[in-house]
Tab-separated table of N, CA and C in Angstrom:
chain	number	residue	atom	x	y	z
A	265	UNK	N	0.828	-1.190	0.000
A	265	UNK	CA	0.000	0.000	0.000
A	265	UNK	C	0.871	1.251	0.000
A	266	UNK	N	0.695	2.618	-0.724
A	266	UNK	CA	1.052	3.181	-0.695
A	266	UNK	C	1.057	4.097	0.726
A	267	UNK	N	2.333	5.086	0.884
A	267	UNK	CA	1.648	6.101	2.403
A	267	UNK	C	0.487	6.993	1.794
A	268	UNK	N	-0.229	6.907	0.829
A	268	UNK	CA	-1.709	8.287	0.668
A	268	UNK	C	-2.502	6.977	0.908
A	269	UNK	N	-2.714	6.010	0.554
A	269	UNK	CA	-3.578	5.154	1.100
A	269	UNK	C	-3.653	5.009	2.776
A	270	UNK	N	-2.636	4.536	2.732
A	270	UNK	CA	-2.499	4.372	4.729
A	270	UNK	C	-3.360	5.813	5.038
A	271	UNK	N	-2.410	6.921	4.717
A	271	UNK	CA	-2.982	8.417	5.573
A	271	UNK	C	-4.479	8.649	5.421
A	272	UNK	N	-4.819	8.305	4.192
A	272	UNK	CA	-6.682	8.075	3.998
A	272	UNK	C	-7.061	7.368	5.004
A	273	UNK	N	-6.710	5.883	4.882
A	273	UNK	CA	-7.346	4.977	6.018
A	273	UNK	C	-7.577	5.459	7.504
A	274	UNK	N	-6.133	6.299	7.800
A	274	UNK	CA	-5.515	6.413	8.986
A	274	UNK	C	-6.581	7.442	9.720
A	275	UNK	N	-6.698	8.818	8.629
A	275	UNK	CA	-7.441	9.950	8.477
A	275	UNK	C	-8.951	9.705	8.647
A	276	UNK	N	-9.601	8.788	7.712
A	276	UNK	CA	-11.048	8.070	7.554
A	276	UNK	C	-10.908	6.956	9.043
A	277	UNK	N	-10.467	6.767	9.295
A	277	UNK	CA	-10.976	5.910	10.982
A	277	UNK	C	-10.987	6.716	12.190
A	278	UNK	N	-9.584	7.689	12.435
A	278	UNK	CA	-9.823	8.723	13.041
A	278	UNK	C	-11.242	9.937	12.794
A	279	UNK	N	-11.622	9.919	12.194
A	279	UNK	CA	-12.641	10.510	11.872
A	279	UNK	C	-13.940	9.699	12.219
A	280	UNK	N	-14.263	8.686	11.956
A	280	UNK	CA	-15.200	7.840	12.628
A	280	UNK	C	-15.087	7.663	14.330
A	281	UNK	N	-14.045	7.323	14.620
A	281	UNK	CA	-13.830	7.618	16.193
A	281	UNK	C	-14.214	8.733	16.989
A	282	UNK	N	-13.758	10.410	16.407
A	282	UNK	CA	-14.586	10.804	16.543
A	282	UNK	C	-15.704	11.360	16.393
A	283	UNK	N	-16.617	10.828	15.524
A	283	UNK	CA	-18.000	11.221	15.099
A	283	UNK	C	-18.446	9.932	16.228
A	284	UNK	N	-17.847	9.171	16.404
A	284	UNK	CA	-18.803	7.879	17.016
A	284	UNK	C	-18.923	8.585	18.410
A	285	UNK	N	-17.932	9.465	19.297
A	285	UNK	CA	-17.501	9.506	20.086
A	285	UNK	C	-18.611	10.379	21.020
A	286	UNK	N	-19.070	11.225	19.515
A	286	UNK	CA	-20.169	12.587	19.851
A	286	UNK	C	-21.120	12.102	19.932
A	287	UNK	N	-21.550	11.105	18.709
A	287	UNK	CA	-23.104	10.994	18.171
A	287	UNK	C	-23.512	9.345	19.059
A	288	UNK	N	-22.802	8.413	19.445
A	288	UNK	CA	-23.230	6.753	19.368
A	288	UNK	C	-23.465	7.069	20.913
A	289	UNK	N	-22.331	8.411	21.846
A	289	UNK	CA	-22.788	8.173	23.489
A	289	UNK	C	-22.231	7.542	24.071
A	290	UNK	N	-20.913	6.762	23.580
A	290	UNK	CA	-20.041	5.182	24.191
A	290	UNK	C	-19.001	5.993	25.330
A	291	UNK	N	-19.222	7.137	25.197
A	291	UNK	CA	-18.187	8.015	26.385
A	291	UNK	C	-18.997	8.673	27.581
A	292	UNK	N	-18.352	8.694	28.573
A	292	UNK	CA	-18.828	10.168	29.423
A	292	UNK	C	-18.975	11.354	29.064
A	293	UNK	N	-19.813	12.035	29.168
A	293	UNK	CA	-20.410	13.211	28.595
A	293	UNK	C	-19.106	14.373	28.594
A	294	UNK	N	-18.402	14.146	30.395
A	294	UNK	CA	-16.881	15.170	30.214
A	294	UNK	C	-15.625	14.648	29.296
A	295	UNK	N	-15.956	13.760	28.764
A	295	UNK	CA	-14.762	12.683	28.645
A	295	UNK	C	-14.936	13.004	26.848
A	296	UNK	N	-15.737	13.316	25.822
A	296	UNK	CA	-15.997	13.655	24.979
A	296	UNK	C	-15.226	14.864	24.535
A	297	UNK	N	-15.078	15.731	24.757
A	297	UNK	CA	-13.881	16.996	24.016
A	297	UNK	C	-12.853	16.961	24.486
A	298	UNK	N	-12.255	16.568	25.716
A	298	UNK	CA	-11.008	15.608	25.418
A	298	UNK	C	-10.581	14.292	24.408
A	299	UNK	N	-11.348	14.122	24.507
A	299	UNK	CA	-10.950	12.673	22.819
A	299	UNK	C	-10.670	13.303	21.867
A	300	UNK	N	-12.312	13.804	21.870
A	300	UNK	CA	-12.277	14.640	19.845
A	300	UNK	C	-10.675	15.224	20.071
A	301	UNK	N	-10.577	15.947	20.995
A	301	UNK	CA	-9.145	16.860	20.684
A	301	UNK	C	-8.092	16.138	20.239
A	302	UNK	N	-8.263	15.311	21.497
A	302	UNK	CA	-6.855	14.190	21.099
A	302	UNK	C	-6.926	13.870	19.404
A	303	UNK	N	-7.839	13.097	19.099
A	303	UNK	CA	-8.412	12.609	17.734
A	303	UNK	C	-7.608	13.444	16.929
A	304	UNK	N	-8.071	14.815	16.889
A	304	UNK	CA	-8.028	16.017	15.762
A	304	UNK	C	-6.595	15.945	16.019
A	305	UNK	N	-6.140	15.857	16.853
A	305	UNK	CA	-4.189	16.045	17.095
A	305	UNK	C	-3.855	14.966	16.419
A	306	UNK	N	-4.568	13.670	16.426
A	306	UNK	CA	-3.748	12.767	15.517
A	306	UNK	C	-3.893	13.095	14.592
A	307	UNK	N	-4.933	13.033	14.426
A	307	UNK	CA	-5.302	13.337	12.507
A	307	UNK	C	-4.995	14.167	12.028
A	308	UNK	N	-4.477	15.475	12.755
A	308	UNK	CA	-3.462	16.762	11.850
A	308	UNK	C	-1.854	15.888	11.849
A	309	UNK	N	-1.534	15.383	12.922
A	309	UNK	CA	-0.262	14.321	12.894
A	309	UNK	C	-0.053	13.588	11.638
A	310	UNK	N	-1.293	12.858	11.636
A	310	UNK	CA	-0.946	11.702	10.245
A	310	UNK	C	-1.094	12.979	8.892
A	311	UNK	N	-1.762	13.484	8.652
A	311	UNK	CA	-1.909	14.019	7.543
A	311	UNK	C	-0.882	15.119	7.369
A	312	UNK	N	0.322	15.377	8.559
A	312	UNK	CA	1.614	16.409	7.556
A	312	UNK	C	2.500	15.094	7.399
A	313	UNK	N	2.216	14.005	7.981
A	313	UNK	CA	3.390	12.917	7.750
A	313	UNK	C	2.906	12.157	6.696
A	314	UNK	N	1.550	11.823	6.281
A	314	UNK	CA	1.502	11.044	4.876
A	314	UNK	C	1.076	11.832	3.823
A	315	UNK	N	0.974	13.244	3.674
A	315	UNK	CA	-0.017	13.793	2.686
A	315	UNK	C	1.229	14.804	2.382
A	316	UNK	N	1.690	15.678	3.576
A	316	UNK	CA	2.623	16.771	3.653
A	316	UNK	C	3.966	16.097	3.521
A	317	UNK	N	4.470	15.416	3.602
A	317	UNK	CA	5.617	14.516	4.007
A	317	UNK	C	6.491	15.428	4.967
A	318	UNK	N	5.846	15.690	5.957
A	318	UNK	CA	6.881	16.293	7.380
A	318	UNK	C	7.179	15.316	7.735
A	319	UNK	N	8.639	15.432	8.465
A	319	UNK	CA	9.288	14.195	8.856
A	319	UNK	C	10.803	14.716	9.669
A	320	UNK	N	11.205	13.562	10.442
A	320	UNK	CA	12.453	14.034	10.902
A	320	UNK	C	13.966	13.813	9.839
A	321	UNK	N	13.289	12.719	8.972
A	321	UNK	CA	13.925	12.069	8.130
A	321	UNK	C	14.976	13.581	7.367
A	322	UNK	N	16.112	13.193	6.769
A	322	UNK	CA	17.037	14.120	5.846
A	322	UNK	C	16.023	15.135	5.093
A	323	UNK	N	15.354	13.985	4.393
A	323	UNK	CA	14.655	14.618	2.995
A	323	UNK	C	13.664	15.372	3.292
A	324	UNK	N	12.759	15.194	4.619
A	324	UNK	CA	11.866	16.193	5.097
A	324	UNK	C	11.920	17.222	5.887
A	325	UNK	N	12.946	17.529	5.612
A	325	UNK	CA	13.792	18.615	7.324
A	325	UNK	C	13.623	19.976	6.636
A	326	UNK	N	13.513	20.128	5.122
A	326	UNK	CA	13.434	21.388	4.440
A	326	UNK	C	11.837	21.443	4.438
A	327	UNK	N	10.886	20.674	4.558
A	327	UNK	CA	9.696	20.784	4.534
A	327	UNK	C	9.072	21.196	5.868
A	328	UNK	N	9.746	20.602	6.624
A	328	UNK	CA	9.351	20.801	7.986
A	328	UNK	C	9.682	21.883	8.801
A	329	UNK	N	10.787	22.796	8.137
A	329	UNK	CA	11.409	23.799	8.860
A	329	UNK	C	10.694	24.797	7.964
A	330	UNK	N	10.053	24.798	7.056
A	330	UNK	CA	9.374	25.850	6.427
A	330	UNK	C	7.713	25.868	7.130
A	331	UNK	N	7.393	24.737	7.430
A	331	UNK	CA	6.237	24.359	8.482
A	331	UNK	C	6.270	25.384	9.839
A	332	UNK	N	7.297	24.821	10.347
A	332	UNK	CA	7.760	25.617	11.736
A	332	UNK	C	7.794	27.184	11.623
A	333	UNK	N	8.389	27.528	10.825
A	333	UNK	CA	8.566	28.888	10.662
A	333	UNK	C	7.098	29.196	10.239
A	334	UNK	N	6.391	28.981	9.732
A	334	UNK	CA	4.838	29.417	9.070
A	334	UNK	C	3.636	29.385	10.263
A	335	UNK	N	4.407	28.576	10.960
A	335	UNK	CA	3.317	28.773	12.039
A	335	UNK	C	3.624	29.528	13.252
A	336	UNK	N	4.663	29.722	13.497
A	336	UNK	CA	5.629	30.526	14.067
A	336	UNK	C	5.075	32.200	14.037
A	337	UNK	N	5.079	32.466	12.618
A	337	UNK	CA	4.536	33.712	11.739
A	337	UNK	C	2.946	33.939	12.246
A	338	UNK	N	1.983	32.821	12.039
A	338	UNK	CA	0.942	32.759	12.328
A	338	UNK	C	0.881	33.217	13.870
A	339	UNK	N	1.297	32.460	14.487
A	339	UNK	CA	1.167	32.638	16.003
A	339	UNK	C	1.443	33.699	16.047
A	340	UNK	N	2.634	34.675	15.881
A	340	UNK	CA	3.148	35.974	16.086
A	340	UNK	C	2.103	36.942	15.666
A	341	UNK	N	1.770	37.188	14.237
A	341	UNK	CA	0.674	37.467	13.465
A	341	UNK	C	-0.583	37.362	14.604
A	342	UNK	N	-1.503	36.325	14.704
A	342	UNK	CA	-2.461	36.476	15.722
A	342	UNK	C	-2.176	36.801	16.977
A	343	UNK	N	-1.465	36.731	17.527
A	343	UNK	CA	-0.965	36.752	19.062
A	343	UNK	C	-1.228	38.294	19.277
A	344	UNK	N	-0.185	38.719	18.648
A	344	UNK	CA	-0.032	40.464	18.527
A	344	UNK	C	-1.556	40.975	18.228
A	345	UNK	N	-2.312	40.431	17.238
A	345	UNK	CA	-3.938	41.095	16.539
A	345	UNK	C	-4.127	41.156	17.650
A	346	UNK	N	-4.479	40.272	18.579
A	346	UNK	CA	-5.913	39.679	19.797
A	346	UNK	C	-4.960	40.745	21.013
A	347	UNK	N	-3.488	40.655	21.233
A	347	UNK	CA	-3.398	41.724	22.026
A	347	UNK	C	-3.554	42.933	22.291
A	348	UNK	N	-3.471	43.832	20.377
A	348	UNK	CA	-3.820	44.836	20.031
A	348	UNK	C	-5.296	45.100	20.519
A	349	UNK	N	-5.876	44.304	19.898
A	349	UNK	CA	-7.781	44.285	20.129
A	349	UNK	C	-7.868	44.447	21.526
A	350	UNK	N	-7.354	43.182	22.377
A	350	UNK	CA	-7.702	43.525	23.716
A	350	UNK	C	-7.499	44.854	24.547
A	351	UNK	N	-6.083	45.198	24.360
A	351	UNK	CA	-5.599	46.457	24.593
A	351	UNK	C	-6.473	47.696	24.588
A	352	UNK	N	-7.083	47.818	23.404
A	352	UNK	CA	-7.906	48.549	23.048
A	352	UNK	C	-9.489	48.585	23.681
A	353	UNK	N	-9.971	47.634	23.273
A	353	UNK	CA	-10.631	47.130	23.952
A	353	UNK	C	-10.711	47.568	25.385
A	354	UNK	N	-9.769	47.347	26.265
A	354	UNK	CA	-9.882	47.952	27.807
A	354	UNK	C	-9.646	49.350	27.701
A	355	UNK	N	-9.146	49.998	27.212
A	355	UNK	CA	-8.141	51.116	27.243
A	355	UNK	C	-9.327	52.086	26.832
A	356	UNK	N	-10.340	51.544	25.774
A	356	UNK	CA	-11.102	52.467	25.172
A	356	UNK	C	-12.114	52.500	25.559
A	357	UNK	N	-13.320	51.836	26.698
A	357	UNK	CA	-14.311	51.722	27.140
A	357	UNK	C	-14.370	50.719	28.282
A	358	UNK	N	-14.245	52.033	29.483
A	358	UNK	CA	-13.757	50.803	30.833
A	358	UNK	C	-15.367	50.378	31.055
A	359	UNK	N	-15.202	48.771	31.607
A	359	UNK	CA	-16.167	48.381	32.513
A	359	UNK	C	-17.501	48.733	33.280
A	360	UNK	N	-16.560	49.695	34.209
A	360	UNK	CA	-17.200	50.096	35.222
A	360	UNK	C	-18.237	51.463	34.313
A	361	UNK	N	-17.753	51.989	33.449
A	361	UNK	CA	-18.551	53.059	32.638
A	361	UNK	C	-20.187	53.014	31.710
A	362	UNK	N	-20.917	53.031	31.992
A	362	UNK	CA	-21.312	52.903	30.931
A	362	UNK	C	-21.791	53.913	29.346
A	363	UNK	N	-21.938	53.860	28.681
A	363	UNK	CA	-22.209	54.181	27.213
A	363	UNK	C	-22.717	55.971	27.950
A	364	UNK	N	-23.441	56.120	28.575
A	364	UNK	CA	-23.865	57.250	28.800
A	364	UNK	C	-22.959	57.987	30.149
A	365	UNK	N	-22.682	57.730	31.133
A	365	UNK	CA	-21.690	58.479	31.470
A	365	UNK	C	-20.100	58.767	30.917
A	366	UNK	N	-19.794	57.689	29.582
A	366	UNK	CA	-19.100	57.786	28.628
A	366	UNK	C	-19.113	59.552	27.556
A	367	UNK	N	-20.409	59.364	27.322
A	367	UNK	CA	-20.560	60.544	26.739
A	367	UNK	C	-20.399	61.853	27.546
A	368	UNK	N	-20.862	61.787	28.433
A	368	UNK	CA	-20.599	62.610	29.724
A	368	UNK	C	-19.296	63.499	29.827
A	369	UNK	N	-18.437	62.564	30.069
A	369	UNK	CA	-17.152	63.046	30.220
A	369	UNK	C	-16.156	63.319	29.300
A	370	UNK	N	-16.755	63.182	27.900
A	370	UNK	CA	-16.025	63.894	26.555
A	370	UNK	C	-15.576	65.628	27.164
């Protein structure tokens, strides 16, 4: 078998596991979005190693370090947005104020 076959298989059972996990009830009700998560962590796992070919291997170390860095970017990229927003967010309309003693004190 080829590795895109395996990563299908691998991908298509993880995926039944968790749909079974939500919909069939075979879990504890708290015990349910801990799985799926786990699940979704494998199944992003298998699919940069059989689809993406990330790997520790020689030949995948240029694939994988362009991976790292891209998400790296991402994280930095959002991290900074949501701090900006928040920042603002407090800075520009406290709590304790509301909308009309806001206007007030222009």
């Amino acid at each position: 078998m080829s590795n895109s076959v395996i990563g299908f298989a691998l991908s298509l059972i993880l995926t039944i596991l968790a749909f079974g996990a939500v919909m069939w009830g075979v879990l504890p009700h708290d015990m349910i979005m801990p799985v799926v998560v786990i699940l979704g962590v494998l199944q992003l796992i298998a699919q940069l190693y059989f689809f993406l070919h990330l790997g520790l291997a020689p030949e995948h170390r240029e694939n994988t370090v362009y991976l790292i860095l891209t998400v790296m970017l991402i994280v930095v990229i959002v991290g900074l947005s949501l701090w900006v927003m928040h920042n603002a967010n407090v800075n520009m309309m406290p709590m304790h104020m509301s909308t009309s003693d806001a206007m007030l004190h222009q």
